[in-house]
Coordinates of C-alpha atoms in Angstrom, one line a residue:
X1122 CA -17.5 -9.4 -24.9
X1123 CA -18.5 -11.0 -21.8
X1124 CA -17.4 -14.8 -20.4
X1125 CA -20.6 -16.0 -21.4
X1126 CA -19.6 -14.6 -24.6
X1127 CA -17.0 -17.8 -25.1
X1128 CA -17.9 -20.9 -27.1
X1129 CA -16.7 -24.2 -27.7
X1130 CA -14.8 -23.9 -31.2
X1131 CA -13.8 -20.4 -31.3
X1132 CA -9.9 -19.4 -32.6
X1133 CA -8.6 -18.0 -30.3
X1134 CA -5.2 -15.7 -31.5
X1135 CA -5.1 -17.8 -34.7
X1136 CA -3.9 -21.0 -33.1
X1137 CA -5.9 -22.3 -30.2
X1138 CA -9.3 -24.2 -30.6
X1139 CA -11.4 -23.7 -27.7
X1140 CA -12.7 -27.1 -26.7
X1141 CA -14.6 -27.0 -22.9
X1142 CA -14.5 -25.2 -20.6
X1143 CA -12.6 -26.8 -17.8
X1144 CA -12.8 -24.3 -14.5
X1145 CA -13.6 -21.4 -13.0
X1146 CA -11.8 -18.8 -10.0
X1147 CA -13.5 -16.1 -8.8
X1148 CA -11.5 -13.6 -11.5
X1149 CA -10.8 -16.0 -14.5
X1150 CA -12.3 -18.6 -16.5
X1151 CA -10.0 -21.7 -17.9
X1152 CA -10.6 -23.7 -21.3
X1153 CA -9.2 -26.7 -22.5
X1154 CA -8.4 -25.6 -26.1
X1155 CA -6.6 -27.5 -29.1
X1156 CA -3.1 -25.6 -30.3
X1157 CA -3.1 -26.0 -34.0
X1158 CA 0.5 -25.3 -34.4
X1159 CA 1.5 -27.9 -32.4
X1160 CA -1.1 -30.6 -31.9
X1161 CA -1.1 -30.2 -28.5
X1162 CA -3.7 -29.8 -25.9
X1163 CA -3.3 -25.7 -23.6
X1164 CA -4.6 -24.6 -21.2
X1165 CA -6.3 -21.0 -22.1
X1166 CA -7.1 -18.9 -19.2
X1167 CA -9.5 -15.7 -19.6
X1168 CA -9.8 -12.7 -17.2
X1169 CA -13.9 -12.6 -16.4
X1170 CA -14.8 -8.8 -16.6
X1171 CA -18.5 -9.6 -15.8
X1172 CA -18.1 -11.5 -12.1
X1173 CA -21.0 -10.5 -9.5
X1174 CA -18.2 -9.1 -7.6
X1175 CA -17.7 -6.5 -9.9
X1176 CA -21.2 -5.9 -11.2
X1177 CA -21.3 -4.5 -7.4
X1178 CA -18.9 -1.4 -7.0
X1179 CA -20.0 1.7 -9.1
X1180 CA -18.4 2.6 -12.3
X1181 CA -15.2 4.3 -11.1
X1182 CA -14.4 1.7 -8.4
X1183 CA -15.1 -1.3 -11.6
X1184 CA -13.0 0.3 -13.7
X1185 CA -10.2 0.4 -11.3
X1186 CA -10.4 -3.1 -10.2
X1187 CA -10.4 -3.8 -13.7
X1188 CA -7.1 -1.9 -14.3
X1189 CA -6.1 -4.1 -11.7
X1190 CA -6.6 -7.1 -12.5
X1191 CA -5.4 -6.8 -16.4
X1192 CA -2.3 -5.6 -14.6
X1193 CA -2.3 -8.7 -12.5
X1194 CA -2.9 -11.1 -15.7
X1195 CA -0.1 -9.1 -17.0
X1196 CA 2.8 -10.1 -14.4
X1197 CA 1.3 -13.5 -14.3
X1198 CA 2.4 -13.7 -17.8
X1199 CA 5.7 -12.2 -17.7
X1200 CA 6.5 -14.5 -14.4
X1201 CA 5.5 -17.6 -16.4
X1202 CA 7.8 -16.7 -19.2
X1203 CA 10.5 -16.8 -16.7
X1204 CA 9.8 -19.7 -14.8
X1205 CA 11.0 -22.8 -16.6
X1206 CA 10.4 -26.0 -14.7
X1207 CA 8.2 -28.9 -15.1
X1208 CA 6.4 -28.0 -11.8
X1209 CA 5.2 -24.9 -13.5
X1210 CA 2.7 -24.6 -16.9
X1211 CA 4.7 -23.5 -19.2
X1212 CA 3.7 -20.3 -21.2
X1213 CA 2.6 -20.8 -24.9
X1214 CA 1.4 -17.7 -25.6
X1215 CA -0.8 -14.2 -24.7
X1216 CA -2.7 -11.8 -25.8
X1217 CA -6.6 -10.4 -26.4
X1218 CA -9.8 -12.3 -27.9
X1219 CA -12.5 -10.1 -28.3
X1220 CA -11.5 -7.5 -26.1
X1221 CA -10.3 -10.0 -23.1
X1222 CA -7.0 -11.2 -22.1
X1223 CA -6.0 -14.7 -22.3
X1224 CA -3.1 -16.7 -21.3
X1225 CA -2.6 -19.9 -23.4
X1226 CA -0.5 -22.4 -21.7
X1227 CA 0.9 -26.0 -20.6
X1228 CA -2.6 -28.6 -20.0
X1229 CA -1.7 -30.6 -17.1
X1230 CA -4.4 -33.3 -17.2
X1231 CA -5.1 -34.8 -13.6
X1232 CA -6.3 -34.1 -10.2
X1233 CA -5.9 -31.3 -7.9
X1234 CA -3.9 -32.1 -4.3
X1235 CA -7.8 -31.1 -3.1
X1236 CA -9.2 -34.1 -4.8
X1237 CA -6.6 -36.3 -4.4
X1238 CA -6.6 -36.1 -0.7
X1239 CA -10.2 -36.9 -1.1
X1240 CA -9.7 -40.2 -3.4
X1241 CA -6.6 -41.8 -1.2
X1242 CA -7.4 -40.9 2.6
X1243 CA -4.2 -40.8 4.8
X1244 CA -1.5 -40.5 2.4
X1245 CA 1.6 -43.3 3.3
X1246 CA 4.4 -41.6 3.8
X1247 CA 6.6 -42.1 1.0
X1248 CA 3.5 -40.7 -1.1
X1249 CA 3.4 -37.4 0.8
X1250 CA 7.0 -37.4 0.8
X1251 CA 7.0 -37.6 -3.1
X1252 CA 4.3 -35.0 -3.6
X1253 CA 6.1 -32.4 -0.7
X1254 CA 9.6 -32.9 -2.4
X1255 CA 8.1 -32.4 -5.7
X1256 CA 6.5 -29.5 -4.9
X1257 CA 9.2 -27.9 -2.8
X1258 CA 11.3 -28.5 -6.5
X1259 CA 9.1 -25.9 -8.4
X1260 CA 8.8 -23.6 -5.5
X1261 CA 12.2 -22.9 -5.2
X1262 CA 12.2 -22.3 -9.1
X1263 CA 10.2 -19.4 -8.2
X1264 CA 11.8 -18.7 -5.1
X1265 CA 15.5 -18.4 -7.0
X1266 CA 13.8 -15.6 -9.4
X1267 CA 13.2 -14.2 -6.6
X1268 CA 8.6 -14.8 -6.9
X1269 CA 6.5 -15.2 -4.1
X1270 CA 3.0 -16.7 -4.7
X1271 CA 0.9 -15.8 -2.4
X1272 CA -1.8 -18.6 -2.4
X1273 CA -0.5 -22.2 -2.1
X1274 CA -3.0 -24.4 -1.3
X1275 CA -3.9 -28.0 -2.3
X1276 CA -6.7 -26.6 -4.9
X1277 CA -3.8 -24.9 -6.5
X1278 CA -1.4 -28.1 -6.7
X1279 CA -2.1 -30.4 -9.2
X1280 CA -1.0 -34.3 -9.6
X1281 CA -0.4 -35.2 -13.4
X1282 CA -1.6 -38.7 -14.8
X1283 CA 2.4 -39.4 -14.8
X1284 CA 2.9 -38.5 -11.4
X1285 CA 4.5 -34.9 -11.9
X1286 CA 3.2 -32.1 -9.0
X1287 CA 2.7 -29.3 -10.6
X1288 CA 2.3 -25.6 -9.0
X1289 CA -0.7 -23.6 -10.5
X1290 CA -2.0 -20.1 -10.6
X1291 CA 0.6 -17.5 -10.3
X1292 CA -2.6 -14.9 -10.7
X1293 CA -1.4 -13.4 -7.3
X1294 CA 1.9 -14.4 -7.7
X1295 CA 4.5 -11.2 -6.9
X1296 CA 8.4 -10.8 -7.6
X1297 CA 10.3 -9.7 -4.9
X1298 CA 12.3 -6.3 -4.5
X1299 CA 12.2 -2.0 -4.5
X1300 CA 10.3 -0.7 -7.3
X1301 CA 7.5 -3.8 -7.5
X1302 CA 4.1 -2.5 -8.0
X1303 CA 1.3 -2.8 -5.6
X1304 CA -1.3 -4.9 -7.1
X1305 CA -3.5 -4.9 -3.8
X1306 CA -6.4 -3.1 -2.4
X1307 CA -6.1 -1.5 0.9
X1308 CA -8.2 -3.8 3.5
X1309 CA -8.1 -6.8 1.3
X1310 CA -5.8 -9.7 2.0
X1311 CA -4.6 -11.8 -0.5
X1312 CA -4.1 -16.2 -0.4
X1313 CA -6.6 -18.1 1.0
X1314 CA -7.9 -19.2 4.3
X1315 CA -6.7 -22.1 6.7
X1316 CA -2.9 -21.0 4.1
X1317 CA -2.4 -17.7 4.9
X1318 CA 0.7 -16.8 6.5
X1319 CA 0.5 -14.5 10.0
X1320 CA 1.7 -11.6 8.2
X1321 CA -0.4 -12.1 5.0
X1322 CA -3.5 -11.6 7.1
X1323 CA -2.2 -8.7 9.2
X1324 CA -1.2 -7.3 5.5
X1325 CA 2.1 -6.9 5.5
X1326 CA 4.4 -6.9 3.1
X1327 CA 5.2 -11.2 1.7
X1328 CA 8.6 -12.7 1.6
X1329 CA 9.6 -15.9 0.5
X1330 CA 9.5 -17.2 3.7
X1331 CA 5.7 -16.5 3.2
X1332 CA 5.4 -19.1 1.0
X1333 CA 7.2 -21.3 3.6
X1334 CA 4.1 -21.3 6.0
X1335 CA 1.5 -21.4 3.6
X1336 CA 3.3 -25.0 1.5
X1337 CA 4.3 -25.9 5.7
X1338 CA 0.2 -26.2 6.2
X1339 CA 0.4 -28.3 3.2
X1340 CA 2.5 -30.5 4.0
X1341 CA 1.5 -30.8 7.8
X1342 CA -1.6 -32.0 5.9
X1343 CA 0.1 -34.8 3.5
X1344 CA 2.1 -35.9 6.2
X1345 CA -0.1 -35.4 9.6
X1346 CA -3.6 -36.3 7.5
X1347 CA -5.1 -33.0 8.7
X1348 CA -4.4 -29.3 8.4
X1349 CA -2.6 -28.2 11.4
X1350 CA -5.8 -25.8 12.8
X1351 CA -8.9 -26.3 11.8
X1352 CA -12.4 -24.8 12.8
X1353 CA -14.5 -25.8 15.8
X1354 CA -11.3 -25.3 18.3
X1355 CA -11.2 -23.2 21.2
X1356 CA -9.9 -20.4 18.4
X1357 CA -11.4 -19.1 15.2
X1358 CA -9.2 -20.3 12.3
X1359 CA -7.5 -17.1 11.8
X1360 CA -6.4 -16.3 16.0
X1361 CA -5.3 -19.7 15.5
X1362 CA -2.8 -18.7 12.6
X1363 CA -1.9 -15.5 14.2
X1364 CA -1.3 -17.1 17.8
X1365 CA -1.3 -20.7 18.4
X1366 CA 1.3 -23.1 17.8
X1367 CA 0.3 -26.5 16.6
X1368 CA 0.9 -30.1 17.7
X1369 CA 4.0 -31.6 15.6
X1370 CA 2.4 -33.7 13.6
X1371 CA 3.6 -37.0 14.8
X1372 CA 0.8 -36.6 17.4
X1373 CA -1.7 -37.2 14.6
X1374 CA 0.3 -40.2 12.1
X1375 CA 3.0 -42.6 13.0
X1376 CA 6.3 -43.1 11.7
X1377 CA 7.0 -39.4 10.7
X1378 CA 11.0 -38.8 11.4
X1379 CA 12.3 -35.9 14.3
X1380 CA 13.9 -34.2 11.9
X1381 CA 10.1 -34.2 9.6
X1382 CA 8.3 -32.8 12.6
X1383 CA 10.7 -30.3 13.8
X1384 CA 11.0 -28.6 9.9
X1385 CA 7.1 -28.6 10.1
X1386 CA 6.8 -27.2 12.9
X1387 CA 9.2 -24.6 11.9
X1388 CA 7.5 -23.8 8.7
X1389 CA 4.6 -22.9 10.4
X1390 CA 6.6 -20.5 12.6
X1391 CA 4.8 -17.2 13.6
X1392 CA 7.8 -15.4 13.2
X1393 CA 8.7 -15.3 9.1
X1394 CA 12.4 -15.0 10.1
X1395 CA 12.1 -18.5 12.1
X1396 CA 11.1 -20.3 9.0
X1397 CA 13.1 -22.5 7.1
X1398 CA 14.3 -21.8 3.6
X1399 CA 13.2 -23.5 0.9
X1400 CA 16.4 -25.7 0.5
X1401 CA 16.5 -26.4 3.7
X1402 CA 13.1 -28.1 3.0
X1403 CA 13.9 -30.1 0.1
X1404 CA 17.3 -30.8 2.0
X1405 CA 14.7 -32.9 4.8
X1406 CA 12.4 -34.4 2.0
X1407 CA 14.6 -35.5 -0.4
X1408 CA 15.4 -38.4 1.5
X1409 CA 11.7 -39.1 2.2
X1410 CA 11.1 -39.9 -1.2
X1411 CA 11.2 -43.6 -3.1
X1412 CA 13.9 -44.6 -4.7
X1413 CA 14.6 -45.6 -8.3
X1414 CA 13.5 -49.8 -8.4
X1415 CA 10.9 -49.0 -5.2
X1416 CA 8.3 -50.8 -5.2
X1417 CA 4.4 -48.7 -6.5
X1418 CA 2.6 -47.9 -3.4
X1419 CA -0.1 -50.4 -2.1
X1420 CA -3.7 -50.2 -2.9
X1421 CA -2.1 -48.8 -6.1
X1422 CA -2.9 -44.7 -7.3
X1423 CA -4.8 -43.7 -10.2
X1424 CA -2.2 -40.6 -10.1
X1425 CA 1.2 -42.1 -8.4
X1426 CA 3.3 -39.0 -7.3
X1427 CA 5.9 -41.6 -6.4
X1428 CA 6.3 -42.8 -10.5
X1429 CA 8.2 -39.7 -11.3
X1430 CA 11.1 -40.8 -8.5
X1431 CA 10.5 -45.0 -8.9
X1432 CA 10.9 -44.7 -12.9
X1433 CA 12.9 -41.9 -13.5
X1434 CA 13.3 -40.2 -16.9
X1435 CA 14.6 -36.9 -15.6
X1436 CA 14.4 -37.5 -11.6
X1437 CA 12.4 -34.5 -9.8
X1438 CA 15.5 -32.0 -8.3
X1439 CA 17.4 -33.2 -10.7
X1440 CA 18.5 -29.3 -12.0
X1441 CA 16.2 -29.7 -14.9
X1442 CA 14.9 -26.0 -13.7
X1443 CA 15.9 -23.4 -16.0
X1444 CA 16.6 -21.0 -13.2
X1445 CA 19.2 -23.5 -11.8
X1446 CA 22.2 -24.0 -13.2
X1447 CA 22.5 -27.2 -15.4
X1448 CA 25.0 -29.9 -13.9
X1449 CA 28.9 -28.8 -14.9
X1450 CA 30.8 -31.9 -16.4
X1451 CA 32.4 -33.4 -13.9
X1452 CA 36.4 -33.3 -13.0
X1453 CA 36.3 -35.6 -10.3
X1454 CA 33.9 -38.8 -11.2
X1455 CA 31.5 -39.6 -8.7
X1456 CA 33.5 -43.4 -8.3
X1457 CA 36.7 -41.8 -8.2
X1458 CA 38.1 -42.7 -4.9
X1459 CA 40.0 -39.1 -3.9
X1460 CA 39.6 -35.5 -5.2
X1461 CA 43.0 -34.4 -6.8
X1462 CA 44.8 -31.8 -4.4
X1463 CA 46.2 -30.1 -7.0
X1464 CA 43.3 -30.4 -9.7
X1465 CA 41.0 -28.7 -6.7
X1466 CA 44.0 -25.8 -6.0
X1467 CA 44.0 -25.2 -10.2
X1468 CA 40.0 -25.1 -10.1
X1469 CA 40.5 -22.8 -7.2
X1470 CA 42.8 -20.5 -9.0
X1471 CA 40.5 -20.4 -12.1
X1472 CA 37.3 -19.9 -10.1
X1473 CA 39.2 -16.9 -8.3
X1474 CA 40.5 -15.3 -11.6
X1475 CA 36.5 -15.3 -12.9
X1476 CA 35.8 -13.7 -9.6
X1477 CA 38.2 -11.2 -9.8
X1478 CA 37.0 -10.5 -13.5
X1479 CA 34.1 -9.8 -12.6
X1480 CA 32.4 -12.7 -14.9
X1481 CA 32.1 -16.1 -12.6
X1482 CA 31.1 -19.0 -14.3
X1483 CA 32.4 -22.6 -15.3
X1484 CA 35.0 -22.8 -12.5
X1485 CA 32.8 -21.3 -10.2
X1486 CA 30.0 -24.0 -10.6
X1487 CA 32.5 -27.1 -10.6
X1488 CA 33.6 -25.7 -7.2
X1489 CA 30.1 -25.3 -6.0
X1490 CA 29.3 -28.7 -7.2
X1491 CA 32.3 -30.2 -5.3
X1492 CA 32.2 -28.1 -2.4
X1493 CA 30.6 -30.7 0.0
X1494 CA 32.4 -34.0 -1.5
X1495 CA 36.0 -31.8 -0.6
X1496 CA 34.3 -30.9 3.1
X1497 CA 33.2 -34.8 3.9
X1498 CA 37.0 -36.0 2.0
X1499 CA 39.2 -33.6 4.2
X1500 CA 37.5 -32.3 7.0
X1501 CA 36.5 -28.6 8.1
X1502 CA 39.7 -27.8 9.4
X1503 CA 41.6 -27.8 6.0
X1504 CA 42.3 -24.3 4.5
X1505 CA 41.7 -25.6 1.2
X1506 CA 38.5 -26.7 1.8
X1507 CA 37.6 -23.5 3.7
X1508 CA 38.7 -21.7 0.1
X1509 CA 36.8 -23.9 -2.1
X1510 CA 33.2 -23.2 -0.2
X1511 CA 34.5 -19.0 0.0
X1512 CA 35.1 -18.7 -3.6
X1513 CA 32.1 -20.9 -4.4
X1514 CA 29.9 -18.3 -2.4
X1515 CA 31.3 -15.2 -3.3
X1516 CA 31.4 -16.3 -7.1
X1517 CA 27.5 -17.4 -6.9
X1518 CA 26.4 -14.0 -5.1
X1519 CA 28.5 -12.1 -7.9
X1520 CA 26.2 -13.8 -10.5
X1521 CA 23.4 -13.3 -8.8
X1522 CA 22.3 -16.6 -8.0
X1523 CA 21.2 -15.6 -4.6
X1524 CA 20.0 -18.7 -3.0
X1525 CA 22.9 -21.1 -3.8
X1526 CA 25.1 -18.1 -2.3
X1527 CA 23.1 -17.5 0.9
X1528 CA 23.2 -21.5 1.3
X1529 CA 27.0 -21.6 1.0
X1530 CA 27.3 -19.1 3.1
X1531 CA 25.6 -20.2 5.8
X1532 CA 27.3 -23.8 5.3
X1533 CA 30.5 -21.8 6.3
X1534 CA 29.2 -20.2 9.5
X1535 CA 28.1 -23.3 10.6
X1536 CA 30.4 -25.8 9.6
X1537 CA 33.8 -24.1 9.0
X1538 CA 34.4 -21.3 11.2
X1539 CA 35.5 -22.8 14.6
X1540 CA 36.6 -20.5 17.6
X1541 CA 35.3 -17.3 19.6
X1542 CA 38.5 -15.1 18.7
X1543 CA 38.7 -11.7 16.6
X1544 CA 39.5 -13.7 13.6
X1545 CA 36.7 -15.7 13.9
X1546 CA 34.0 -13.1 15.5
X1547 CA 35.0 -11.3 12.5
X1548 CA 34.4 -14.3 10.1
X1549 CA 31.4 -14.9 11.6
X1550 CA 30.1 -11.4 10.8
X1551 CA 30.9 -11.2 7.6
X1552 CA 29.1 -14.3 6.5
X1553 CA 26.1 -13.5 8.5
X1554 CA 26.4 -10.1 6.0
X1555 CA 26.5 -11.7 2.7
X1556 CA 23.8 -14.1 3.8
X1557 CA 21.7 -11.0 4.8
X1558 CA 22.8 -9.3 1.0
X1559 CA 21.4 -12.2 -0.6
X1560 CA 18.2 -12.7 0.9
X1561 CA 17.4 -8.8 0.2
X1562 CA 16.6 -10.2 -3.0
X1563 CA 14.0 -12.5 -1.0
X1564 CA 12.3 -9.3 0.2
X1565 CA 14.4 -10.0 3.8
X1566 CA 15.0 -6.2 4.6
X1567 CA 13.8 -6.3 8.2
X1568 CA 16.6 -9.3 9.0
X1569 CA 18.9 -7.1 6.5
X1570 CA 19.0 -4.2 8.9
X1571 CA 19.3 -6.2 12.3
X1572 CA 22.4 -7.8 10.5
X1573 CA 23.8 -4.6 9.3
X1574 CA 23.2 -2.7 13.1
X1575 CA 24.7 -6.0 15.0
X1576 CA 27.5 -6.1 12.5
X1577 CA 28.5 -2.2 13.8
X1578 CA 28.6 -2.8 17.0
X1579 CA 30.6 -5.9 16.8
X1580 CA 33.3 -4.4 14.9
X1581 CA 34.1 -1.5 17.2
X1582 CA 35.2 -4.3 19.5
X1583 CA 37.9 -5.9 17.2
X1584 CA 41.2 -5.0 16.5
X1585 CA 41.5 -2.3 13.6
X1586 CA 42.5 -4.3 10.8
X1587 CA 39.6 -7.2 11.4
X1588 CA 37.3 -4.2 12.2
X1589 CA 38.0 -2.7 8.5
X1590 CA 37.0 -6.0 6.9
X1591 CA 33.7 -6.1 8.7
X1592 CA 33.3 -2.4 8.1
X1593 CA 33.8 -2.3 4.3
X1594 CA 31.2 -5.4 3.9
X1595 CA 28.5 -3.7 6.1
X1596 CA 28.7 -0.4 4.0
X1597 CA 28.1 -2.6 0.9
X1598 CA 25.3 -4.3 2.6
X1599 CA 23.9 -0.9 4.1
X1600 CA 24.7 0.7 1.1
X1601 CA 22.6 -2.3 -1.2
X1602 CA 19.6 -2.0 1.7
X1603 CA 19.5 1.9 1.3
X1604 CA 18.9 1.7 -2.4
X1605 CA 15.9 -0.9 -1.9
X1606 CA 14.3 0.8 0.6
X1607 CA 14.5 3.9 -1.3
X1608 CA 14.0 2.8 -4.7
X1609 CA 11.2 4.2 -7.0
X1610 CA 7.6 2.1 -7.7
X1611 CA 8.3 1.6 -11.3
X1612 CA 5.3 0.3 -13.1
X1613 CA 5.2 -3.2 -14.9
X1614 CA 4.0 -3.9 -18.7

């Protein structure tokens, strides 16, 4: 059964009414549909087996870009039942009508980032602000799995009638690691043009940090008014990506912060190991953004990004993502004037006994949660401090939340180590090692290994005992990089 095949008032898997169609990609087909188990409105998106595209290979090469493609609808699936954030449709359900897949899932009624742009001209800046930060919000969601999309682009970002960005189409979306199926044809280059990363359109293999460059052209364009290249320069679009560096985008919109145009620029960094992380990003934007009590922006928007942040029922980074750990109770109130020396030491000796257990959890959190109130209270130069932000990272990387751990890390290298002896050369390079350990599970191996070689040669020039700390660490890491690069392509339902 064809596309064409689908009507207005079909069942579809016993519980969603098809209504209208709503849109169409060059692979699927999407219908607004009626759930009648919940009463709700769903989205219900349909692989299209009968594009022209298709209709063009002969029958073997059809057939095995249709194998593709259901395997693509496949992980789109399984990466939306992971990713729980309101940023991201939430999965309702899957399946087969008639002989096609379908994905049934959250309706997010309003306009795409495309047509917003369109409707509101140059954006004021707490407006792009709220859009960038909300955005950034889901991202890392998907980022902390570890996901990569692949194609984010302003006809892929949606602004809800309440205000809510929301991230859509994970059809090309891929999860990050050894043993991840290729989904790709040879010669064909995935995301879309004027968004593509440098490396996505030389083909090689996407990171993270991929996503960085494509959401950086974005929000060069909320912020700046205009993508950062465009056609009709001395360039075609795509030597411009490769090989030009753009103007900061204070050259084309007032008022936009240093610190705004220097993390722009740096997202669109040729060189994915120059580009920010992602919560380095929302660090910069969070700011940005309206406050609860602000005023609505002037003329007024049909679809006000900045409502979610001005009226807040459950405020946008707010660790209402399922992949990020849920605020721990609090043993030191926000209005309490100190942190309790001792109270911290105890948390420190609980959080260390988890660690040691091998099961981190409760103590581990509250420490991460307090970890910069204790280094604004006392200072870097306090040991206690220094142990509060070590057991916080090495408790977060043992349970696997990557990013928080890599952050932490890095926190530590730049904040708390002080000096150029052995002690501290050898601090210095085991940090840079457990950053490098967590973001393998970014898809970082290239970094991994630079890390891992620099690390050797640094510790044959430290005294033996500081050398055997270094040395153990960088056998884990090289040991952990090893298994990746070596580990087998393991299909995916």
């Amino acid at each position: 059964m064809g596309s064409q095949g689908i009507r207005a008032g079909q069942n579809v898997g016993g519980r969603f009414r098809l209504v209208a169609a709503i849109g169409k990609g060059g692979m699927a087909q999407v219908w607004r549909a009626h759930d009648l188990r919940t009463g709700r409105d769903a989205a219900v998106k349909f692989l299209r087996p009968d594009t022209e595209d298709l209709h063009q290979l002969d029958t073997r090469e059809r057939l095995a870009e249709l194998d593709m493609l259901r395997a693509r609808f496949r992980r789109e699936a399984n990466l939306l039942a992971q990713l729980a954030h309101r940023g991201i449709p939430e999965l309702y359900d899957r399946g087969s009508h008639d002989g096609m897949p379908y994905l049934a899932m959250r309706l997010v009624p309003g306009v795409t980032l495309h047509t917003f742009f369109a409707e509101n001209g140059p954006l004021a800046p707490t407006v792009a602000a709220a859009v960038a930060a909300q955005a950034a919000d889901a991202l890392a969601c998907a980022h902390t799995l570890p996901v990569v999309h692949r194609d984010l682009k302003p006809h892929n970002i949606m602004v809800s009638d309440e205000g809510v960005v929301v991230l859509l189409d994970f059809g090309i979306a891929k999860p990050i690691g050894a043993g991840v199926t290729q989904y790709t044809r040879h010669g064909s280059t995935l995301g879309s043009r004027g968004y593509q990363a440098p490396e996505q359109i030389l083909e090689r293999e996407p990171t993270t940090r991929t996503d960085i460059y494509s959401f950086g052209c974005v929000c060069y364009e909320l912020f700046a008014g205009r993508a950062p290249f465009v056609l009709g320069e001395e360039k075609g679009l795509i030597e411009q990506h490769l090989h030009k560096d753009p103007l900061p985008p204070s050259a084309y919109a007032a008022g936009i912060p240093d610190a705004l145009d220097d993390l722009l620029l740096r997202m669109l960094a040729k060189d994915p190991q120059q580009r920010p992380a992602i919560d380095e990003v929302i660090g910069v934007l969070n700011p940005l953004t309206p406050r609860p009590g602000s005023p609505e922006p002037r003329p007024r928007l049909r679809y006000d990004p900045t409502a979610p942040f001005r009226l807040p029922k459950n405020p946008p980074g707010d660790g209402s993502s399922a992949t990020t750990p849920q605020p721990v109770p609090a043993v030191f109130g926000a209005d309490d004037e100190w942190l309790d020396v001792r109270a911290v030491e105890r948390l420190c000796d609980a959080a260390e006994q988890e660690i040691q257990e091998g099961d981190p959890d409760d103590a581990v959190r509250r420490l991460a949660h307090l970890a910069p109130r204790a280094r604004q209270e006392w200072g870097a130069r306090r040991p206690l401090v220094r142990r509060v932000w070590d057991l916080a990272a090495d408790g977060l990387r043992i349970a696997g939340d990557c990013g928080g751990a890599a952050h932490l890390y890095e926190s530590i290298a730049d904040d708390l180590v002080r000096g150029e002896g052995p002690q501290e050369r050898s601090d210095q390079a085991i940090l840079r090692l457990r950053v490098a350990e967590c973001r393998l599970a970014f898809g970082e191996i290239e970094a991994a290994i630079r890390v891992v070689e620099e690390a050797g040669y640094l510790a044959a020039g430290l005294p033996a005992p500081l050398a055997a700390r270094v040395e153990e660490v960088r056998r884990e890491v090289d040991l952990d990089l090893t298994e990746r690069l070596a580990g087998p392509k393991i299909p995916e339902e």
